[in-house]
Short mmCIF file of C-alpha atoms in Angstrom, two decimals:
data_model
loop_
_atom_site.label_atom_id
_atom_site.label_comp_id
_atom_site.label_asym_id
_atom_site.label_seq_id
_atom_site.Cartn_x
_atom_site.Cartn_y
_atom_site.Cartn_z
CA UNK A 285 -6.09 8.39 32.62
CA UNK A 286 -8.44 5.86 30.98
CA UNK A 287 -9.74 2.55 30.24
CA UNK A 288 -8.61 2.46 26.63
CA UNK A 289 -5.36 0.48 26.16
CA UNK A 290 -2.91 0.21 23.33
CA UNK A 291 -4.08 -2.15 20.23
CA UNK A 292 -1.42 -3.64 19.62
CA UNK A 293 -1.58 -7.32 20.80
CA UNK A 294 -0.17 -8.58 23.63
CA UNK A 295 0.21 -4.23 24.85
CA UNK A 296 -2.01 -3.29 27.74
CA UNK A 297 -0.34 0.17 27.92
CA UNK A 298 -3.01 2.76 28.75
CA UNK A 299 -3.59 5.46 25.81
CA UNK A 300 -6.17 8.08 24.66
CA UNK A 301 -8.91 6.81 22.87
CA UNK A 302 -8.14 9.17 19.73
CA UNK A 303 -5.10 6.57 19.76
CA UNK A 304 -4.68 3.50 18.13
CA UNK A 305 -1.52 2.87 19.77
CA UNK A 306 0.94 3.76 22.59
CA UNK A 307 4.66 5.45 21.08
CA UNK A 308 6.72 2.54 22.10
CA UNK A 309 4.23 0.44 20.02
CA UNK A 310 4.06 3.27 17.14
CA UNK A 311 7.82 3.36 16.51
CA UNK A 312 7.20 -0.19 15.57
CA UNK A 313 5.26 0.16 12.76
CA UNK A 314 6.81 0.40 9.03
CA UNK A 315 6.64 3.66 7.18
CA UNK A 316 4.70 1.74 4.54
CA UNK A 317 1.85 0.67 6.51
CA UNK A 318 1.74 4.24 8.35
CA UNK A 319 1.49 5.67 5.12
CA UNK A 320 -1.47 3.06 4.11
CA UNK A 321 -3.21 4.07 7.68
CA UNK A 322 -3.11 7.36 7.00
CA UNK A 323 -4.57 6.73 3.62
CA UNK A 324 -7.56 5.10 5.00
CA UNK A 325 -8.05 7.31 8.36
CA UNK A 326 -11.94 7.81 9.12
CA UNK A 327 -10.95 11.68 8.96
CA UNK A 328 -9.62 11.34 5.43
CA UNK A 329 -12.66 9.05 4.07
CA UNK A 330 -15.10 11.78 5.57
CA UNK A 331 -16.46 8.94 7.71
CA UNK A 332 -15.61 10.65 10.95
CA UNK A 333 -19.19 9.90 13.01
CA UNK A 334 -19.91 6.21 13.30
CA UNK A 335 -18.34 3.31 11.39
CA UNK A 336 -15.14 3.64 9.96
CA UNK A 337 -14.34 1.93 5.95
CA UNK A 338 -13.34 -1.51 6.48
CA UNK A 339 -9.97 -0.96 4.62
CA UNK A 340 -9.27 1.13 7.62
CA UNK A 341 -9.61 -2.07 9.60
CA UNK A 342 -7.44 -4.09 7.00
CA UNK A 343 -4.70 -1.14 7.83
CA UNK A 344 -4.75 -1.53 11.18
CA UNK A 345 -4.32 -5.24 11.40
CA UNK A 346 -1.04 -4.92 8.95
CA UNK A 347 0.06 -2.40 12.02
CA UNK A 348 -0.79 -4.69 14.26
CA UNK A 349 1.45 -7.12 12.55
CA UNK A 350 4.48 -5.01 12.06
CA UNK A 351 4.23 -4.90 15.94
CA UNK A 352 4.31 -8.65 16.20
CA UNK A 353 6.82 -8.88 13.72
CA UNK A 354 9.12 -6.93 15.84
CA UNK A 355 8.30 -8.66 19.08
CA UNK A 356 8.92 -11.98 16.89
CA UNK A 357 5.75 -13.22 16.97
CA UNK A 358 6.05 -14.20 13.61
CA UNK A 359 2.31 -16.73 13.68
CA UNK A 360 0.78 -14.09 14.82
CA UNK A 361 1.76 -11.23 12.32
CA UNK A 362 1.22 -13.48 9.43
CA UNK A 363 -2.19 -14.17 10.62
CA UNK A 364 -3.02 -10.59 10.99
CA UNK A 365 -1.31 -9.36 7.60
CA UNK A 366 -4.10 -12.36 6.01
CA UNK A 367 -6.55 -10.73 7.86
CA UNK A 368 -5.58 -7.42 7.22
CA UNK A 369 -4.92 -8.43 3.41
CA UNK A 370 -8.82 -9.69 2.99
CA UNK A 371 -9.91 -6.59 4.39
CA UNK A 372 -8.54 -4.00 1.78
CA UNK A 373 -9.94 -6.16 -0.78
CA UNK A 374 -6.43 -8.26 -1.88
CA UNK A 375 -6.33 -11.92 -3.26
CA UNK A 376 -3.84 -13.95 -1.66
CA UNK A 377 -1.35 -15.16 -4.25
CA UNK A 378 -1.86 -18.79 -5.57
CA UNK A 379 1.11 -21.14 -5.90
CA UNK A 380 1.10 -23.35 -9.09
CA UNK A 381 3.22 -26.47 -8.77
#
């Protein structure tokens, strides 16, 4: 098939490159953050040759944590929803005491 693998973490599945992820992998990912990763698709932005928006990054890590979130790797999905979070350009929110 191909070198390209799944990107979800911790998935070595083999997939097409025009994939981001394998179908077992996809079916874990929330309606809410397919909708945001279709909303910031290369095709969509017109940014289909060379580098993608970095939001579209930010959208893929929260994918990338709904997958870890189901597997119950609960560190590592709250470390890629931060990541993803500071990509799209949102402020974590401050706790007063």
């Amino acid at each position: 098939m191909t070198d390209h693998t799944c990107h979800a973490i911790g998935c070595d599945t083999p997939c097409p490159p025009a994939l981001l992820m394998c179908a077992p992998c996809w079916v874990l990912v929330s309606s809410r953050t397919y909708r945001l990763l279709r909303r910031y698709h290369p095709s969509r932005t017109g940014r289909i040759k060379g580098q993608p928006p970095v939001k579209w990054f930010g959208a893929v890590c929260h994918a990338r944590a709904d997958v870890c979130e189901a597997r119950g790797d609960y560190d590592t999905a709250e470390k890629q929803r931060a990541r993803g979070d500071r990509l799209l350009g949102k402020t974590p929110e401050v706790t007063r005491g």
